[in-house]
């Protein structure tokens, strides 16, 4: 393996610097002559290769330009697709929110309406004591419980106002139902038992 530092030390230390310099100059001259001969003998071939390289360079520049145009077209097309998509996504989110708000509003309105009907039925039940009125009130209570089961209505102020009165109405209906059932059992009247 050639060690340039060691070789230089030997040349300078041995006093052979002038001879080595002359050898190097001769070698460089020889290499230069060979390159010149090679270029002279392959002049036309080297020129055609240079022209091919020139053509290739021109084609590469054209390809770079086309790629840049393609990137701009892609970005333009992307903005034509992405912007409407984002706008549509925003509208879909708003529509979902609006749909949820409408559902809560509808269910809240149903609760209020059923609650008012229930209070009227409970008042009628208290005044008449008829089993048929207890059944109607119980059905209305079941409808209200089903609405609560279908939709999360916690925190809706209109519904929260009616919760306490709904609890009281539920207790009144259950109590009246039990009383009517006990009364029917005591009387052992088949028509009263069937009505309850």
PDB file of C-alpha atoms in Angstrom:
ATOM      1  CA  UNK A   1       0.000   0.000   0.000  1.00  0.00           C
ATOM      2  CA  UNK A   2       1.378   3.407  -1.029  1.00  0.00           C
ATOM      3  CA  UNK A   3       2.038   5.940   1.747  1.00  0.00           C
ATOM      4  CA  UNK A   4       2.472   9.424   0.272  1.00  0.00           C
ATOM      5  CA  UNK A   5       3.973  10.905   3.458  1.00  0.00           C
ATOM      6  CA  UNK A   6       6.582   8.160   3.719  1.00  0.00           C
ATOM      7  CA  UNK A   7       7.459   8.471   0.020  1.00  0.00           C
ATOM      8  CA  UNK A   8       7.834  12.258   0.321  1.00  0.00           C
ATOM      9  CA  UNK A   9      10.107  11.832   3.333  1.00  0.00           C
ATOM     10  CA  UNK A  10      12.290   9.351   1.461  1.00  0.00           C
ATOM     11  CA  UNK A  11      12.542  11.607  -1.587  1.00  0.00           C
ATOM     12  CA  UNK A  12      13.402  14.723   0.380  1.00  0.00           C
ATOM     13  CA  UNK A  13      15.704  12.903   2.803  1.00  0.00           C
ATOM     14  CA  UNK A  14      17.574  10.997   0.090  1.00  0.00           C
ATOM     15  CA  UNK A  15      18.413  14.067  -2.014  1.00  0.00           C
ATOM     16  CA  UNK A  16      16.489  12.724  -4.953  1.00  0.00           C
ATOM     17  CA  UNK A  17      14.027  15.602  -5.142  1.00  0.00           C
ATOM     18  CA  UNK A  18      15.282  16.890  -8.491  1.00  0.00           C
ATOM     19  CA  UNK A  19      15.138  13.437 -10.088  1.00  0.00           C
ATOM     20  CA  UNK A  20      11.649  12.718  -8.736  1.00  0.00           C
ATOM     21  CA  UNK A  21      10.444  16.156  -9.901  1.00  0.00           C
ATOM     22  CA  UNK A  22      11.819  15.433 -13.361  1.00  0.00           C
ATOM     23  CA  UNK A  23      10.063  12.025 -13.387  1.00  0.00           C
ATOM     24  CA  UNK A  24       6.795  13.616 -12.326  1.00  0.00           C
ATOM     25  CA  UNK A  25       7.061  16.297 -14.998  1.00  0.00           C
ATOM     26  CA  UNK A  26       7.724  13.586 -17.583  1.00  0.00           C
ATOM     27  CA  UNK A  27       4.713  11.531 -16.384  1.00  0.00           C
ATOM     28  CA  UNK A  28       2.399  14.587 -16.436  1.00  0.00           C
ATOM     29  CA  UNK A  29       3.596  15.440 -19.955  1.00  0.00           C
ATOM     30  CA  UNK A  30       3.044  11.845 -21.091  1.00  0.00           C
ATOM     31  CA  UNK A  31      -0.523  11.815 -19.650  1.00  0.00           C
ATOM     32  CA  UNK A  32      -1.217  15.169 -21.298  1.00  0.00           C
ATOM     33  CA  UNK A  33      -0.013  13.821 -24.694  1.00  0.00           C
ATOM     34  CA  UNK A  34      -2.180  10.705 -24.351  1.00  0.00           C
ATOM     35  CA  UNK A  35      -5.263  12.798 -23.518  1.00  0.00           C
ATOM     36  CA  UNK A  36      -4.542  15.036 -26.508  1.00  0.00           C
ATOM     37  CA  UNK A  37      -4.109  11.988 -28.788  1.00  0.00           C
ATOM     38  CA  UNK A  38      -7.326  10.411 -27.459  1.00  0.00           C
ATOM     39  CA  UNK A  39      -9.279  13.634 -28.010  1.00  0.00           C
ATOM     40  CA  UNK A  40      -7.804  14.051 -31.490  1.00  0.00           C
ATOM     41  CA  UNK A  41      -8.539  10.467 -32.536  1.00  0.00           C
ATOM     42  CA  UNK A  42     -12.087  10.445 -31.028  1.00  0.00           C
ATOM     43  CA  UNK A  43     -12.930  14.050 -31.828  1.00  0.00           C
ATOM     44  CA  UNK A  44     -16.174  13.350 -33.753  1.00  0.00           C
ATOM     45  CA  UNK A  45     -17.381  10.783 -31.251  1.00  0.00           C
ATOM     46  CA  UNK A  46     -16.720  13.129 -28.299  1.00  0.00           C
ATOM     47  CA  UNK A  47     -18.503  15.961 -30.107  1.00  0.00           C
ATOM     48  CA  UNK A  48     -21.563  13.772 -30.729  1.00  0.00           C
ATOM     49  CA  UNK A  49     -21.543  12.725 -27.067  1.00  0.00           C
ATOM     50  CA  UNK A  50     -21.351  16.383 -26.065  1.00  0.00           C
ATOM     51  CA  UNK A  51     -24.303  17.120 -28.356  1.00  0.00           C
ATOM     52  CA  UNK A  52     -26.213  14.217 -26.813  1.00  0.00           C
ATOM     53  CA  UNK A  53     -25.460  15.645 -23.382  1.00  0.00           C
ATOM     54  CA  UNK A  54     -26.657  19.039 -24.613  1.00  0.00           C
ATOM     55  CA  UNK A  55     -29.888  17.449 -25.909  1.00  0.00           C
ATOM     56  CA  UNK A  56     -30.319  15.570 -22.659  1.00  0.00           C
ATOM     57  CA  UNK A  57     -29.821  18.789 -20.697  1.00  0.00           C
ATOM     58  CA  UNK A  58     -32.440  20.502 -22.874  1.00  0.00           C
ATOM     59  CA  UNK A  59     -34.867  17.607 -22.360  1.00  0.00           C
ATOM     60  CA  UNK A  60     -34.286  17.650 -18.599  1.00  0.00           C
ATOM     61  CA  UNK A  61     -34.992  21.389 -18.465  1.00  0.00           C
ATOM     62  CA  UNK A  62     -38.208  20.799 -20.424  1.00  0.00           C
ATOM     63  CA  UNK A  63     -39.183  18.012 -18.033  1.00  0.00           C
ATOM     64  CA  UNK A  64     -38.532  20.272 -15.029  1.00  0.00           C
ATOM     65  CA  UNK A  65     -40.747  22.957 -16.580  1.00  0.00           C
ATOM     66  CA  UNK A  66     -43.537  20.414 -17.206  1.00  0.00           C
ATOM     67  CA  UNK A  67     -43.259  19.136 -13.637  1.00  0.00           C
ATOM     68  CA  UNK A  68     -43.551  22.703 -12.320  1.00  0.00           C
ATOM     69  CA  UNK A  69     -46.650  23.276 -14.473  1.00  0.00           C
ATOM     70  CA  UNK A  70     -48.056  19.962 -13.264  1.00  0.00           C
ATOM     71  CA  UNK A  71     -47.445  20.938  -9.611  1.00  0.00           C
ATOM     72  CA  UNK A  72     -49.219  24.272 -10.144  1.00  0.00           C
ATOM     73  CA  UNK A  73     -52.126  22.500 -11.860  1.00  0.00           C
ATOM     74  CA  UNK A  74     -52.308  19.973  -9.028  1.00  0.00           C
ATOM     75  CA  UNK A  75     -52.326  22.736  -6.402  1.00  0.00           C
ATOM     76  CA  UNK A  76     -55.051  24.552  -8.305  1.00  0.00           C
ATOM     77  CA  UNK A  77     -57.123  21.367  -8.623  1.00  0.00           C
ATOM     78  CA  UNK A  78     -56.500  20.591  -4.963  1.00  0.00           C
ATOM     79  CA  UNK A  79     -57.814  23.994  -3.933  1.00  0.00           C
ATOM     80  CA  UNK A  80     -60.837  23.443  -6.192  1.00  0.00           C
ATOM     81  CA  UNK A  81     -61.577  20.201  -4.346  1.00  0.00           C
ATOM     82  CA  UNK A  82     -60.376  20.874  -0.798  1.00  0.00           C
ATOM     83  CA  UNK A  83     -62.016  24.269  -0.324  1.00  0.00           C
ATOM     84  CA  UNK A  84     -65.527  23.073  -1.282  1.00  0.00           C
ATOM     85  CA  UNK A  85     -64.993  19.888   0.746  1.00  0.00           C
ATOM     86  CA  UNK A  86     -64.074  21.896   3.847  1.00  0.00           C
ATOM     87  CA  UNK A  87     -67.040  24.195   3.251  1.00  0.00           C
ATOM     88  CA  UNK A  88     -69.322  21.182   2.836  1.00  0.00           C
ATOM     89  CA  UNK A  89     -67.895  19.561   5.975  1.00  0.00           C
ATOM     90  CA  UNK A  90     -68.612  22.735   7.941  1.00  0.00           C
ATOM     91  CA  UNK A  91     -72.189  22.760   6.653  1.00  0.00           C
ATOM     92  CA  UNK A  92     -72.626  19.060   7.526  1.00  0.00           C
ATOM     93  CA  UNK A  93     -71.378  19.725  11.064  1.00  0.00           C
ATOM     94  CA  UNK A  94     -73.764  22.664  11.380  1.00  0.00           C
ATOM     95  CA  UNK A  95     -76.605  20.535  10.042  1.00  0.00           C
ATOM     96  CA  UNK A  96     -75.845  17.761  12.558  1.00  0.00           C
ATOM     97  CA  UNK A  97     -75.826  20.308  15.370  1.00  0.00           C
ATOM     98  CA  UNK A  98     -79.084  21.820  14.105  1.00  0.00           C
ATOM     99  CA  UNK A  99     -80.652  18.363  13.811  1.00  0.00           C
ATOM    100  CA  UNK A 100     -79.659  17.538  17.382  1.00  0.00           C
ATOM    101  CA  UNK A 101     -81.002  20.891  18.604  1.00  0.00           C
ATOM    102  CA  UNK A 102     -84.300  20.296  16.765  1.00  0.00           C
ATOM    103  CA  UNK A 103     -84.601  16.825  18.263  1.00  0.00           C
ATOM    104  CA  UNK A 104     -83.993  18.153  21.774  1.00  0.00           C
ATOM    105  CA  UNK A 105     -86.491  20.967  21.159  1.00  0.00           C
ATOM    106  CA  UNK A 106     -89.100  18.534  19.835  1.00  0.00           C
ATOM    107  CA  UNK A 107     -88.642  16.125  22.723  1.00  0.00           C
ATOM    108  CA  UNK A 108     -88.698  18.993  25.231  1.00  0.00           C
ATOM    109  CA  UNK A 109     -91.950  20.226  23.717  1.00  0.00           C
ATOM    110  CA  UNK A 110     -93.390  16.699  23.937  1.00  0.00           C
ATOM    111  CA  UNK A 111     -92.361  16.502  27.614  1.00  0.00           C
ATOM    112  CA  UNK A 112     -94.023  19.853  28.366  1.00  0.00           C
ATOM    113  CA  UNK A 113     -97.191  18.894  26.480  1.00  0.00           C
ATOM    114  CA  UNK A 114     -97.415  15.434  28.079  1.00  0.00           C
ATOM    115  CA  UNK A 115     -96.636  16.940  31.484  1.00  0.00           C
ATOM    116  CA  UNK A 116     -99.540  19.366  31.165  1.00  0.00           C
ATOM    117  CA  UNK A 117    -101.848  16.532  30.084  1.00  0.00           C
ATOM    118  CA  UNK A 118    -100.620  14.418  32.991  1.00  0.00           C
ATOM    119  CA  UNK A 119    -101.369  17.161  35.506  1.00  0.00           C
ATOM    120  CA  UNK A 120    -104.913  17.496  34.158  1.00  0.00           C
ATOM    121  CA  UNK A 121    -105.344  13.707  34.307  1.00  0.00           C
ATOM    122  CA  UNK A 122    -104.010  13.566  37.879  1.00  0.00           C
ATOM    123  CA  UNK A 123    -106.408  16.339  38.956  1.00  0.00           C
ATOM    124  CA  UNK A 124    -109.291  14.476  37.319  1.00  0.00           C
ATOM    125  CA  UNK A 125    -108.142  11.220  38.937  1.00  0.00           C
ATOM    126  CA  UNK A 126    -108.047  12.882  42.371  1.00  0.00           C
ATOM    127  CA  UNK A 127    -111.527  14.310  41.918  1.00  0.00           C
ATOM    128  CA  UNK A 128    -113.234  11.256  40.331  1.00  0.00           C
ATOM    129  CA  UNK A 129    -111.213   8.305  41.595  1.00  0.00           C
ATOM    130  CA  UNK A 130    -112.153   6.307  38.466  1.00  0.00           C
ATOM    131  CA  UNK A 131    -109.802   3.552  37.354  1.00  0.00           C
ATOM    132  CA  UNK A 132    -110.032   4.643  33.706  1.00  0.00           C
ATOM    133  CA  UNK A 133    -108.472   8.013  34.634  1.00  0.00           C
ATOM    134  CA  UNK A 134    -105.654   6.188  36.469  1.00  0.00           C
ATOM    135  CA  UNK A 135    -104.947   4.116  33.332  1.00  0.00           C
ATOM    136  CA  UNK A 136    -104.791   7.237  31.129  1.00  0.00           C
ATOM    137  CA  UNK A 137    -102.421   8.931  33.565  1.00  0.00           C
ATOM    138  CA  UNK A 138    -100.241   5.805  33.717  1.00  0.00           C
ATOM    139  CA  UNK A 139    -100.019   5.708  29.894  1.00  0.00           C
ATOM    140  CA  UNK A 140     -99.014   9.356  29.813  1.00  0.00           C
ATOM    141  CA  UNK A 141     -96.321   8.663  32.431  1.00  0.00           C
ATOM    142  CA  UNK A 142     -95.005   5.758  30.343  1.00  0.00           C
ATOM    143  CA  UNK A 143     -94.847   8.023  27.274  1.00  0.00           C
ATOM    144  CA  UNK A 144     -92.895  10.613  29.260  1.00  0.00           C
ATOM    145  CA  UNK A 145     -90.461   7.976  30.545  1.00  0.00           C
ATOM    146  CA  UNK A 146     -89.936   6.728  26.987  1.00  0.00           C
ATOM    147  CA  UNK A 147     -89.118  10.261  25.788  1.00  0.00           C
ATOM    148  CA  UNK A 148     -86.548  10.586  28.589  1.00  0.00           C
ATOM    149  CA  UNK A 149     -85.061   7.225  27.570  1.00  0.00           C
ATOM    150  CA  UNK A 150     -84.764   8.239  23.883  1.00  0.00           C
ATOM    151  CA  UNK A 151     -83.095  11.641  24.307  1.00  0.00           C
ATOM    152  CA  UNK A 152     -80.630  13.114  26.784  1.00  0.00           C
ATOM    153  CA  UNK A 153     -82.513  16.106  28.191  1.00  0.00           C
ATOM    154  CA  UNK A 154     -80.469  16.877  31.304  1.00  0.00           C
ATOM    155  CA  UNK A 155     -79.738  20.561  31.565  1.00  0.00           C
ATOM    156  CA  UNK A 156     -82.688  21.658  29.403  1.00  0.00           C
ATOM    157  CA  UNK A 157     -84.308  24.315  31.593  1.00  0.00           C
ATOM    158  CA  UNK A 158     -87.860  23.819  30.339  1.00  0.00           C
ATOM    159  CA  UNK A 159     -87.672  20.096  31.112  1.00  0.00           C
ATOM    160  CA  UNK A 160     -85.942  20.604  34.457  1.00  0.00           C
ATOM    161  CA  UNK A 161     -88.844  22.842  35.574  1.00  0.00           C
ATOM    162  CA  UNK A 162     -91.266  19.955  35.049  1.00  0.00           C
ATOM    163  CA  UNK A 163     -89.164  17.186  36.663  1.00  0.00           C
ATOM    164  CA  UNK A 164     -90.306  17.865  40.236  1.00  0.00           C
ATOM    165  CA  UNK A 165     -93.957  18.068  39.253  1.00  0.00           C
ATOM    166  CA  UNK A 166     -93.538  14.869  37.180  1.00  0.00           C
ATOM    167  CA  UNK A 167     -92.150  13.081  40.240  1.00  0.00           C
ATOM    168  CA  UNK A 168     -95.145  14.278  42.292  1.00  0.00           C
ATOM    169  CA  UNK A 169     -97.566  13.216  39.546  1.00  0.00           C
ATOM    170  CA  UNK A 170     -95.898   9.788  39.360  1.00  0.00           C
ATOM    171  CA  UNK A 171     -96.347   9.301  43.115  1.00  0.00           C
ATOM    172  CA  UNK A 172     -99.988  10.428  42.871  1.00  0.00           C
ATOM    173  CA  UNK A 173    -100.750   8.002  40.015  1.00  0.00           C
ATOM    174  CA  UNK A 174     -99.023   5.090  41.765  1.00  0.00           C
ATOM    175  CA  UNK A 175    -100.834   5.862  45.026  1.00  0.00           C
ATOM    176  CA  UNK A 176    -104.218   6.178  43.288  1.00  0.00           C
ATOM    177  CA  UNK A 177    -103.596   2.971  41.366  1.00  0.00           C
ATOM    178  CA  UNK A 178    -102.788   1.093  44.559  1.00  0.00           C
ATOM    179  CA  UNK A 179    -105.868   2.528  46.300  1.00  0.00           C
ATOM    180  CA  UNK A 180    -108.135   1.598  43.372  1.00  0.00           C
ATOM    181  CA  UNK A 181    -106.631  -1.882  43.284  1.00  0.00           C
ATOM    182  CA  UNK A 182    -107.139  -2.344  47.057  1.00  0.00           C
ATOM    183  CA  UNK A 183    -110.698  -1.026  46.774  1.00  0.00           C
ATOM    184  CA  UNK A 184    -111.481  -3.423  43.922  1.00  0.00           C
ATOM    185  CA  UNK A 185    -110.027  -6.356  45.852  1.00  0.00           C
ATOM    186  CA  UNK A 186    -112.156  -5.488  48.892  1.00  0.00           C
ATOM    187  CA  UNK A 187    -115.327  -5.198  46.857  1.00  0.00           C
ATOM    188  CA  UNK A 188    -114.550  -8.287  44.766  1.00  0.00           C
ATOM    189  CA  UNK A 189    -116.520  -6.758  42.007  1.00  0.00           C
ATOM    190  CA  UNK A 190    -115.428  -8.358  38.755  1.00  0.00           C
ATOM    191  CA  UNK A 191    -116.099  -5.238  36.635  1.00  0.00           C
ATOM    192  CA  UNK A 192    -114.036  -3.008  38.957  1.00  0.00           C
ATOM    193  CA  UNK A 193    -111.140  -5.513  38.988  1.00  0.00           C
ATOM    194  CA  UNK A 194    -111.206  -5.745  35.159  1.00  0.00           C
ATOM    195  CA  UNK A 195    -111.201  -1.946  34.800  1.00  0.00           C
ATOM    196  CA  UNK A 196    -108.141  -1.556  37.009  1.00  0.00           C
TER     197      UNK A 196
END
